[in-house]
């Protein structure tokens, strides 16, 4: 661990954080244009091509808004809550592997030489990545709760209490639905999970090898129930529409961020979109093969790239570059599904939400766990 | 006590654990708010967890980890019951300071 | 050296927030600093390479138990707390002395018994997934009875907590 490595890691963490922040205005644009598309409207289309510069106009507006703090509020917590809202998403994104690692050749810089490195396209290669991500994102209940309480507004408080109860309840279903995935791949390591999904569908059944070469070897074919449960739970975790009870504007004005305006409001948005990004990335990693291209193995891609380019370091870099874009493409697809669902489905009632979480998702995820155990036993039984 | 500043050994973790335990004990003795007393008890339980994990890691023995699981489960159970009791008390007395419900005091 | 720096940093965070829990009169700040302390302890477990325990600590303590505490404190809305600390100079001095005394006794005993051992013991680095496998094997073989008892305890607690929270005051109902 020399100085250069520390420097590279620091830069990487900052870059990933900035990436997460920069995706948010784009997502806001997609959300507005997408909702307009779904509702047969035009949406923002005046500023710049396709309304893309609307993002800049929005940013200027957010910064110039009046700084408003309710008189009866608790000032410290009122300012602390939006800052905390950034944390869970930011910390969780660090553990997500975006692509394959590639090497950096040794080089001379400022008179001293630095050895060859292997650069992970990932904030930090954290052991037990899943557990880390769940642990960090379970902290997401605090900012909402604090924001609701510190505003000293009844609607805010109710929104905050609803949000935290919802987050705690759905975390159970979320955790239990992933147990099947962990048992299937036999690891907690996100990179190992992606590596296990390379190639074509093949599994063992009572000791016989069964190959289905017309399908990729993705988790969704092994865990269909788990996928549905997980996908429903991440909607609830990120407080998005069918489950956006904390900010149900028909009943609670705007829920926990009623009293927030300008940039503080934007920070809550960034937190929410951070949750969406992490959730979509986890869906891609668990169930849709991570950065792998269906029907193309890593060796195949490497040989394809080396037909046109040569170089010990260039080829892995290009492979990693292609994989990064595949991952981002899959991620974008799921982020679009988030937007699509938001503008298509009506909101649940609060008691319906709770009974869905506790009486439907949790028992089904336990059932999925037992089913997976039986299948794993059947696969390895002679 | 701190044999060498640069290296961290088992004793550092144990002393941290002891300090945390004593802070928790101080809170239980000094505070009069039932909720804060519950929180101090959680602190003491966590102090014990630190020493379990440290011992387990330095002795290369996994029994300590299992104990941490049990402590965590019991602590969560204790918090749930304690908070339910606190809510029940608050409903009846509109107060959570333990000085205000000393009816059983002889 | 990096290990020492991270240890002292984490230790400082844990102890400072733990002190804030007991010394700050407003219970809402106590609850939040306890959450910070729990997160710090999770970081400490992480640095001890007990990754699984660290994750469970975050999910169970920082993510669930402390959220419950914060929720209950917020529901009570205790803004002005009367008599947060125990009264009487004598009792305060006595309690403080007792706590410090116990800490110094433990620390003294530790420093005496660890004069040679201490830092010489290095942590054996192991494969993490394997250690989780061993952990679960241990949980389901050697400690299986305790595990079952824990399950019964948790069921009892669920029933008890719901009964307590829903109670209308029992025989003394107003």
XYZ file of C-alpha atoms in Angstrom:
662
model
C 0.000 0.000 0.000
C 2.176 2.851 -1.206
C 1.248 6.487 -1.495
C 0.131 6.198 -5.116
C -2.319 3.444 -4.293
C -3.882 5.501 -1.526
C -4.127 8.403 -3.970
C -5.764 6.224 -6.630
C -8.285 4.857 -4.151
C -9.169 8.320 -2.908
C -9.681 9.582 -6.453
C -11.810 6.539 -7.217
C -14.062 7.126 -4.219
C -14.522 10.790 -5.163
C -15.216 9.893 -8.805
C -17.828 7.309 -7.862
C -19.505 9.750 -5.502
C -19.580 12.418 -8.215
C -20.941 9.873 -10.685
C -23.801 9.143 -8.335
C -24.506 12.840 -7.883
C -24.294 13.561 -11.615
C -26.707 10.793 -12.532
C -29.423 12.441 -10.454
C -30.220 15.430 -12.729
C -30.292 13.051 -15.677
C -32.712 10.824 -13.834
C -34.858 13.811 -12.960
C -34.960 14.646 -16.665
C -35.847 11.043 -17.552
C -38.512 11.103 -14.879
C -40.107 14.278 -16.200
C -39.881 13.380 -19.865
C -40.927 9.806 -19.103
C -43.952 10.861 -17.115
C -44.908 13.225 -19.906
C -44.516 10.392 -22.422
C -46.677 8.082 -20.322
C -49.341 10.736 -19.759
C -49.281 11.852 -23.398
C -47.859 15.292 -22.694
C -44.712 17.025 -23.942
C -42.839 17.597 -20.686
C -39.919 20.019 -20.461
C -38.830 20.603 -24.063
C -38.027 24.308 -24.307
C -34.560 24.641 -22.773
C -31.952 23.120 -25.057
C -32.306 20.048 -27.268
C -35.006 17.684 -25.922
C -35.179 19.891 -22.859
C -31.832 18.557 -21.655
C -30.623 21.951 -20.469
C -33.618 22.037 -18.159
C -31.288 20.289 -15.708
C -29.045 23.362 -15.541
C -32.012 25.670 -15.166
C -33.283 23.455 -12.344
C -29.914 23.528 -10.612
C -29.821 27.326 -10.735
C -33.355 27.441 -9.388
C -32.566 25.024 -6.561
C -29.571 27.072 -5.442
C -31.382 30.399 -5.615
C -34.444 29.314 -3.642
C -35.151 31.064 -0.371
C -33.434 29.466 2.603
C -36.382 28.638 4.821
C -36.283 27.147 8.302
C -39.498 26.830 10.335
C -39.403 28.916 13.518
C -40.286 26.060 15.884
C -37.917 23.571 14.325
C -34.875 21.961 15.854
C -32.168 23.696 13.819
C -29.331 21.195 14.284
C -31.380 18.195 13.258
C -33.135 20.145 10.518
C -29.808 20.755 8.801
C -28.357 17.365 9.722
C -31.136 15.327 8.098
C -30.492 16.224 4.427
C -26.764 15.649 4.876
C -27.415 12.220 6.369
C -29.782 11.482 3.469
C -26.804 11.420 1.103
C -24.814 8.925 3.157
C -26.485 5.509 2.724
C -26.686 5.607 -1.058
C -23.193 7.032 -1.342
C -21.629 4.385 0.894
C -23.537 1.546 -0.734
C -22.547 2.505 -4.291
C -18.903 2.105 -3.274
C -19.248 -1.660 -2.944
C -20.821 -2.266 -6.356
C -18.541 -3.790 -9.001
C -19.148 -1.999 -12.289
C -16.737 -3.935 -14.458
C -13.769 -6.304 -14.590
C -10.457 -5.125 -13.141
C -7.681 -4.021 -15.481
C -3.983 -3.411 -15.052
C -2.050 -0.159 -15.053
C 1.571 -0.454 -16.210
C 4.389 0.801 -14.018
C 5.266 4.421 -14.671
C 7.619 7.193 -13.584
C 6.163 10.209 -11.874
C 7.981 13.066 -10.112
C 11.236 11.179 -10.077
C 9.979 7.986 -8.445
C 8.613 4.915 -10.146
C 5.350 3.242 -9.222
C 4.765 -0.423 -9.787
C 2.038 -2.013 -11.885
C -1.394 -1.893 -10.307
C -4.610 -3.775 -10.770
C -7.444 -1.302 -10.775
C -10.847 -2.515 -9.646
C -13.734 -0.687 -11.282
C -15.380 -0.563 -7.891
C -15.037 1.859 -4.989
C -13.487 -0.742 -2.731
C -13.442 -4.491 -2.933
C -15.284 -5.100 0.300
C -15.492 -8.641 1.621
C -19.103 -9.702 2.140
C -20.327 -6.954 -0.172
C -24.006 -7.802 0.246
C -23.915 -7.594 3.999
C -22.090 -4.287 3.828
C -24.651 -2.854 1.406
C -27.578 -3.986 3.533
C -25.943 -2.673 6.673
C -25.300 0.734 5.199
C -28.660 1.111 3.543
C -30.429 0.182 6.768
C -29.218 3.560 8.039
C -31.595 5.225 5.572
C -34.377 5.370 8.156
C -32.621 8.093 10.175
C -32.601 11.064 7.786
C -36.290 10.630 7.055
C -37.194 10.263 10.715
C -35.047 13.221 11.758
C -36.365 15.406 8.955
C -39.922 14.582 9.930
C -39.373 15.354 13.587
C -37.121 18.380 13.285
C -39.574 20.227 11.022
C -42.058 20.367 13.943
C -44.908 19.883 11.549
C -47.575 17.233 12.067
C -47.581 16.116 8.445
C -43.807 15.867 8.429
C -43.774 13.825 11.620
C -46.388 11.419 10.295
C -44.474 11.073 7.048
C -41.240 10.416 8.928
C -42.817 7.799 11.197
C -44.442 6.068 8.234
C -41.188 6.057 6.310
C -39.130 4.560 9.094
C -41.734 1.900 9.886
C -41.892 1.046 6.196
C -38.117 0.846 5.825
C -37.756 -1.451 8.836
C -40.619 -3.701 7.729
C -39.461 -4.136 4.163
C -35.849 -4.683 5.141
C -36.907 -8.081 6.500
C -38.415 -9.188 3.209
C -35.465 -7.723 1.334
C -32.906 -9.593 3.409
C -34.793 -12.881 3.335
C -35.369 -12.785 -0.432
C -31.636 -12.459 -1.039
C -30.816 -15.488 1.124
C -31.831 -17.679 -1.824
C -29.277 -15.931 -4.042
C -26.556 -16.303 -1.437
C -27.275 -20.024 -1.085
C -27.385 -20.470 -4.853
C -23.967 -18.951 -5.488
C -22.549 -19.980 -2.123
C -20.874 -16.634 -1.578
C -21.409 -13.142 -0.175
C -18.987 -11.625 -2.617
C -20.544 -9.602 -5.446
C -17.684 -10.249 -7.904
C -17.945 -14.007 -7.345
C -21.684 -13.854 -7.967
C -21.157 -12.129 -11.292
C -18.442 -14.610 -12.228
C -20.836 -17.471 -11.484
C -23.365 -16.118 -14.008
C -21.032 -16.210 -16.988
C -21.899 -18.399 -19.961
C -24.990 -20.410 -20.807
C -27.595 -21.913 -18.555
C -26.282 -25.089 -16.975
C -27.137 -26.759 -13.729
C -27.034 -30.084 -11.981
C -30.153 -32.057 -11.179
C -29.834 -35.270 -9.178
C -26.233 -35.462 -10.248
C -27.000 -35.066 -13.975
C -25.581 -32.133 -15.893
C -28.368 -30.292 -17.680
C -27.508 -27.701 -20.321
C -29.944 -25.246 -21.834
C -27.721 -23.450 -24.352
C -30.441 -21.096 -25.571
C -30.523 -19.126 -22.280
C -27.799 -17.196 -20.440
C -26.739 -18.489 -17.046
C -28.531 -15.730 -15.129
C -29.839 -15.793 -11.593
C -33.390 -14.995 -12.618
C -33.825 -18.478 -14.100
C -32.858 -20.004 -10.768
C -34.614 -17.514 -8.493
C -37.780 -16.198 -10.181
C -39.719 -15.846 -6.914
C -36.745 -14.250 -5.213
C -36.427 -11.751 -8.049
C -40.049 -10.630 -7.795
C -39.846 -10.294 -4.003
C -36.553 -8.426 -4.147
C -37.765 -6.078 -6.830
C -40.931 -5.216 -4.891
C -38.918 -4.659 -1.717
C -36.458 -2.232 -3.283
C -39.380 -0.107 -4.436
C -40.498 0.105 -0.835
C -36.968 0.716 0.427
C -36.454 3.664 -1.889
C -39.906 5.115 -1.045
C -40.939 5.129 -4.694
C -44.424 5.348 -5.964
C -46.532 2.355 -5.321
C -45.066 2.636 -1.818
C -44.406 6.358 -1.439
C -46.619 6.652 1.627
C -44.082 8.845 3.481
C -44.752 11.644 1.014
C -48.306 10.796 -0.025
C -49.216 14.253 -1.236
C -52.949 13.569 -1.118
C -52.860 13.059 2.666
C -49.622 14.512 4.015
C -48.852 17.604 1.878
C -45.362 16.366 1.014
C -44.598 14.127 3.966
C -41.246 14.377 5.674
C -39.859 17.053 3.355
C -42.829 19.414 3.572
C -40.708 22.108 5.208
C -37.635 21.626 3.039
C -36.896 23.802 0.059
C -34.112 24.516 -2.370
C -30.905 22.601 -2.049
C -31.868 20.717 1.104
C -34.821 19.260 -0.797
C -32.479 18.329 -3.639
C -30.318 16.370 -1.209
C -33.303 14.228 -0.269
C -33.857 13.649 -3.966
C -30.256 12.588 -4.407
C -30.671 10.168 -1.523
C -33.786 8.665 -3.079
C -32.155 8.282 -6.489
C -29.073 6.837 -4.796
C -31.315 4.124 -3.368
C -32.752 3.504 -6.821
C -29.278 3.182 -8.324
C -28.092 0.776 -5.638
C -31.286 -1.264 -5.875
C -31.118 -1.514 -9.666
C -27.434 -2.402 -9.551
C -28.156 -5.170 -7.047
C -30.944 -6.537 -9.249
C -28.551 -6.582 -12.201
C -25.839 -8.285 -10.162
C -28.057 -10.867 -8.490
C -30.419 -11.789 -11.277
C -29.225 -10.443 -14.627
C -25.609 -11.473 -14.915
C -23.920 -8.273 -13.764
C -21.662 -6.901 -16.475
C -21.665 -10.079 -18.557
C -23.009 -10.003 -22.109
C -25.430 -12.866 -22.789
C -24.010 -15.614 -25.074
C -20.550 -13.991 -24.987
C -17.957 -15.232 -22.524
C -15.142 -13.103 -21.165
C -12.569 -15.097 -23.128
C -14.636 -14.647 -26.292
C -14.808 -10.899 -25.783
C -11.080 -10.705 -25.097
C -10.233 -12.573 -28.294
C -12.660 -10.372 -30.233
C -11.023 -7.218 -28.905
C -7.496 -8.510 -29.525
C -8.344 -9.010 -33.208
C -8.332 -5.236 -33.591
C -6.062 -4.040 -30.776
C -2.927 -5.408 -29.217
C -1.162 -4.598 -26.000
C -0.775 -6.267 -22.639
C -2.632 -3.489 -20.854
C -4.815 -2.094 -23.656
C -6.898 -5.221 -24.262
C -8.030 -5.771 -20.644
C -8.758 -2.064 -20.416
C -10.990 -2.164 -23.491
C -12.745 -5.303 -22.254
C -13.357 -3.583 -18.944
C -14.596 -0.501 -20.803
C -17.103 -2.567 -22.805
C -18.285 -4.378 -19.687
C -18.747 -1.058 -17.899
C -21.088 0.087 -20.631
C -22.998 -3.189 -20.605
C -23.494 -2.783 -16.875
C -24.618 0.808 -17.258
C -27.042 -0.229 -20.010
C -28.630 -2.863 -17.795
C -28.701 -0.399 -14.897
C -30.426 2.210 -17.074
C -33.050 -0.335 -18.079
C -33.978 -0.971 -14.462
C -33.904 2.706 -13.596
C -36.373 3.233 -16.444
C -38.581 0.494 -14.995
C -38.554 2.437 -11.720
C -39.815 5.528 -13.547
C -42.301 3.528 -15.603
C -43.832 1.896 -12.519
C -44.041 5.205 -10.706
C -46.217 6.759 -13.364
C -48.332 3.656 -14.008
C -49.416 2.299 -10.639
C -51.624 3.894 -7.988
C -50.468 4.305 -4.387
C -51.187 1.707 -1.722
C -53.074 2.509 1.457
C -50.854 2.403 4.550
C -52.440 -0.701 6.082
C -52.283 -2.438 2.689
C -48.589 -1.611 2.535
C -47.917 -3.083 5.972
C -49.939 -6.226 5.348
C -48.221 -6.710 1.987
C -44.836 -6.461 3.645
C -45.460 -8.637 6.658
C -48.108 -11.085 5.467
C -47.162 -11.604 1.826
C -43.553 -10.757 1.071
C -41.997 -12.130 4.261
C -43.718 -15.574 4.182
C -43.050 -15.921 0.454
C -39.391 -15.056 0.905
C -39.096 -17.695 3.632
C -40.830 -20.134 1.287
C -38.347 -19.207 -1.439
C -35.500 -19.888 0.962
C -36.832 -23.355 1.807
C -37.482 -24.101 -1.877
C -33.927 -23.109 -2.762
C -32.570 -25.381 -0.032
C -34.567 -28.303 -1.417
C -33.375 -27.613 -4.957
C -29.751 -27.276 -3.927
C -30.056 -30.583 -2.110
C -31.701 -32.157 -5.184
C -29.000 -30.790 -7.453
C -26.204 -32.342 -5.471
C -27.955 -35.592 -4.531
C -26.538 -38.518 -6.434
C -1.273 -0.045 29.861
C -0.629 1.008 26.292
C 2.474 -1.074 25.773
C 3.302 0.495 22.430
C 1.338 3.209 20.675
C 1.972 1.923 17.156
C 0.614 -1.575 17.547
C -2.860 -2.595 18.537
C -3.230 -5.680 20.659
C -5.992 -7.481 22.447
C -5.549 -5.305 25.538
C -6.500 -2.169 23.604
C -9.816 -3.675 22.627
C -10.448 -4.925 26.137
C -9.752 -1.521 27.654
C -12.059 0.118 25.123
C -14.693 -2.420 26.068
C -14.201 -1.718 29.779
C -14.449 2.030 29.211
C -17.638 1.636 27.224
C -19.103 -0.643 29.884
C -18.335 1.871 32.629
C -19.843 4.724 30.615
C -22.983 2.645 30.227
C -23.028 1.864 33.941
C -22.577 5.541 34.731
C -25.579 6.304 32.543
C -27.736 3.705 34.261
C -26.814 5.132 37.657
C -27.081 8.825 36.803
C -29.902 9.258 34.346
C -33.526 9.414 35.394
C -35.144 8.999 31.986
C -36.277 5.409 31.489
C -35.439 5.522 27.776
C -31.912 6.773 28.397
C -31.437 4.031 30.980
C -32.430 1.480 28.333
C -29.946 3.066 25.935
C -27.189 2.854 28.532
C -27.951 -0.831 28.973
C -27.535 -1.237 25.200
C -24.148 0.451 25.529
C -23.091 -2.031 28.195
C -24.214 -4.969 26.049
C -22.222 -3.587 23.138
C -19.149 -3.275 25.313
C -19.458 -6.966 26.072
C -19.810 -7.683 22.347
C -16.560 -5.857 21.616
C -14.680 -7.981 24.111
C -16.268 -11.169 22.718
C -15.265 -10.328 19.167
C -11.761 -9.239 20.187
C -11.140 -12.403 22.198
C -12.564 -14.541 19.449
C -10.378 -12.909 16.804
C -7.185 -13.092 18.821
C -7.733 -16.630 20.051
C -8.791 -17.765 16.558
C -11.916 -19.306 17.974
C -15.395 -18.761 16.583
C -17.342 -19.342 19.811
C -17.185 -15.653 20.625
C -18.955 -14.757 17.399
C -21.806 -17.110 18.260
C -22.062 -15.472 21.666
C -22.265 -12.070 19.970
C -25.245 -13.344 17.987
C -26.981 -14.413 21.151
C -26.209 -11.128 22.879
C -27.558 -9.191 19.914
C -30.768 -11.204 19.769
C -31.313 -10.845 23.503
C -30.539 -7.121 23.327
C -33.020 -6.624 20.507
C -35.637 -8.543 22.483
C -34.871 -6.483 25.571
C -35.191 -3.254 23.610
C -38.530 -4.319 22.142
C -40.021 -5.227 25.515
C -38.450 -2.235 27.229
C -39.825 0.168 24.658
C -43.272 -1.438 24.806
C -43.182 -0.983 28.597
C -42.042 2.604 28.205
C -44.906 3.313 25.819
C -47.381 1.715 28.250
C -45.972 3.768 31.147
C -46.068 6.946 29.098
C -49.691 6.308 28.197
C -50.624 6.016 31.878
C -48.455 8.694 33.532
C -47.715 11.048 30.594
C -44.132 11.045 31.898
C -41.088 8.883 31.334
C -38.872 10.116 34.165
C -38.525 7.281 36.664
C -38.981 9.653 39.624
C -42.631 10.085 38.697
C -43.751 6.503 38.980
C -42.329 5.354 42.241
C -45.677 4.140 43.519
C -44.282 0.811 44.644
C -41.659 2.519 46.826
C -42.376 1.563 50.430
C 0.569 2.026 11.687
C -2.559 2.554 9.579
C -4.250 -0.010 11.776
C -3.339 1.976 14.874
C -4.580 5.240 13.362
C -7.901 3.722 12.339
C -8.262 2.055 15.737
C -7.706 5.282 17.659
C -10.039 7.199 15.353
C -12.831 4.626 15.733
C -12.194 4.405 19.455
C -12.474 8.175 19.770
C -15.784 8.196 17.887
C -17.209 5.350 19.966
C -16.197 6.807 23.328
C -17.176 10.387 22.500
C -20.620 9.410 21.288
C -21.073 7.030 24.238
C -20.248 9.887 26.599
C -22.727 12.061 24.727
C -25.406 9.423 25.304
C -25.086 9.692 29.079
C -24.190 13.388 29.401
C -26.555 15.165 26.991
C -29.842 16.009 28.739
C -32.038 15.847 25.634
C -32.989 12.187 25.008
C -33.269 12.675 21.232
C -29.595 13.601 21.029
C -28.794 10.666 23.309
C -30.542 8.304 20.906
C -28.772 9.737 17.863
C -25.361 9.611 19.492
C -26.038 6.031 20.513
C -26.724 5.272 16.857
C -23.383 6.877 15.966
C -21.724 4.777 18.651
C -23.276 1.589 17.238
C -22.044 2.482 13.772
C -18.582 3.068 15.212
C -18.672 -0.346 16.885
C -19.642 -1.872 13.535
C -16.600 -0.166 12.019
C -14.470 -1.611 14.819
C -15.761 -5.115 14.044
C -14.980 -4.446 10.398
C -11.405 -3.562 11.296
C -11.243 -6.760 13.370
C -12.167 -8.642 10.177
C -15.421 -9.805 11.707
C -17.289 -8.653 8.604
C -20.413 -10.676 9.162
C -20.793 -9.522 12.745
C -20.185 -5.944 11.608
C -22.993 -6.206 9.054
C -25.340 -7.745 11.582
C -24.428 -5.023 14.059
C -25.340 -2.368 11.476
C -28.581 -4.026 10.429
C -29.807 -5.062 13.864
C -28.558 -2.299 16.142
C -28.037 0.796 14.033
C -30.758 -0.056 11.537
C -33.537 -1.487 13.675
C -33.145 -1.162 17.451
C -31.946 2.431 17.406
C -34.582 3.460 14.883
C -37.157 2.107 17.325
C -35.585 4.160 20.114
C -35.561 7.320 18.019
C -39.174 6.710 17.005
C -40.337 6.258 20.593
C -38.436 9.332 21.798
C -39.971 11.371 19.005
C -43.461 10.137 19.808
C -43.073 11.211 23.441
C -41.892 14.634 22.328
C -39.834 15.325 25.464
C -38.475 18.743 24.681
C -37.966 20.125 28.161
C -36.777 17.348 30.385
C -37.175 17.870 34.102
C -34.440 16.390 36.271
C -32.520 14.480 33.647
C -29.853 13.490 36.134
C -30.104 12.133 39.657
C -30.199 14.741 42.418
C -27.893 15.327 45.352
C -24.203 16.184 45.244
C -23.215 13.239 47.424
C -24.984 10.655 45.291
C -23.571 12.172 42.093
C -20.022 12.135 43.417
C -20.480 8.614 44.717
C -21.814 7.298 41.400
C -19.106 9.000 39.341
C -16.398 7.714 41.646
C -17.828 4.213 41.483
C -17.816 4.181 37.675
C -14.286 5.551 37.412
C -13.109 3.146 40.112
C -14.495 0.107 38.316
C -12.940 1.224 35.052
C -9.546 1.764 36.640
C -9.748 -1.603 38.384
C -10.468 -3.407 35.103
C -7.836 -1.417 33.213
C -5.258 -2.026 35.930
C -5.957 -5.729 36.009
C -5.684 -5.871 32.222
C -2.418 -3.985 32.079
C -0.926 -6.244 34.737
C -1.970 -9.476 33.072
C -1.147 -8.335 29.545
C 2.315 -6.917 30.163
C 3.978 -9.494 27.905
C 1.132 -10.943 25.852
C -0.686 -7.926 24.390
C 0.482 -6.718 21.044
C 2.612 -9.726 20.190
C -0.453 -11.733 19.219
C -1.253 -10.979 15.614
C -4.628 -11.616 14.065
C -4.668 -14.732 11.939
C -6.059 -13.839 8.550
C -8.566 -16.348 7.280
C -10.791 -16.912 4.335
C -13.956 -15.010 5.170
C -16.526 -17.244 3.505
C -15.048 -20.278 5.188
C -15.274 -18.639 8.568
C -18.965 -17.895 7.973
C -19.501 -21.535 7.058
C -17.812 -22.615 10.265
C -19.817 -20.078 12.201
C -23.121 -21.404 10.935
C -22.001 -24.980 11.462
C -21.197 -24.080 15.046
C -24.573 -22.391 15.451
C -26.443 -25.463 14.235
C -24.413 -28.126 16.042
C -22.740 -27.081 19.269
C -25.125 -24.252 20.115
C -28.272 -25.673 18.579
C -30.094 -25.839 21.898
C -29.322 -22.206 22.682
C -30.424 -21.318 19.170
C -33.779 -23.012 19.678
C -34.178 -21.331 23.048
C -33.484 -18.011 21.345
C -36.240 -18.710 18.847
C -38.672 -19.327 21.704
C -37.496 -16.142 23.398
C -38.081 -14.121 20.258
C -41.597 -15.505 19.800
C -42.361 -14.709 23.425
C -41.019 -11.200 22.977
C -43.137 -10.597 19.883
C -46.280 -11.686 21.716
C -45.325 -9.776 24.849
C -44.463 -6.552 23.063
C -47.696 -6.563 21.090
C -49.722 -7.334 24.221
C -47.989 -4.535 26.154
C -48.320 -1.972 23.402
C -51.981 -2.768 22.823
C -52.922 -2.988 26.530
C -55.572 -0.563 27.677
C -54.111 -0.415 31.203
C -55.173 -3.766 32.680
C -56.967 -3.761 36.026
C -55.983 -0.139 36.685
C -57.465 1.232 33.497
C -58.850 4.686 33.810
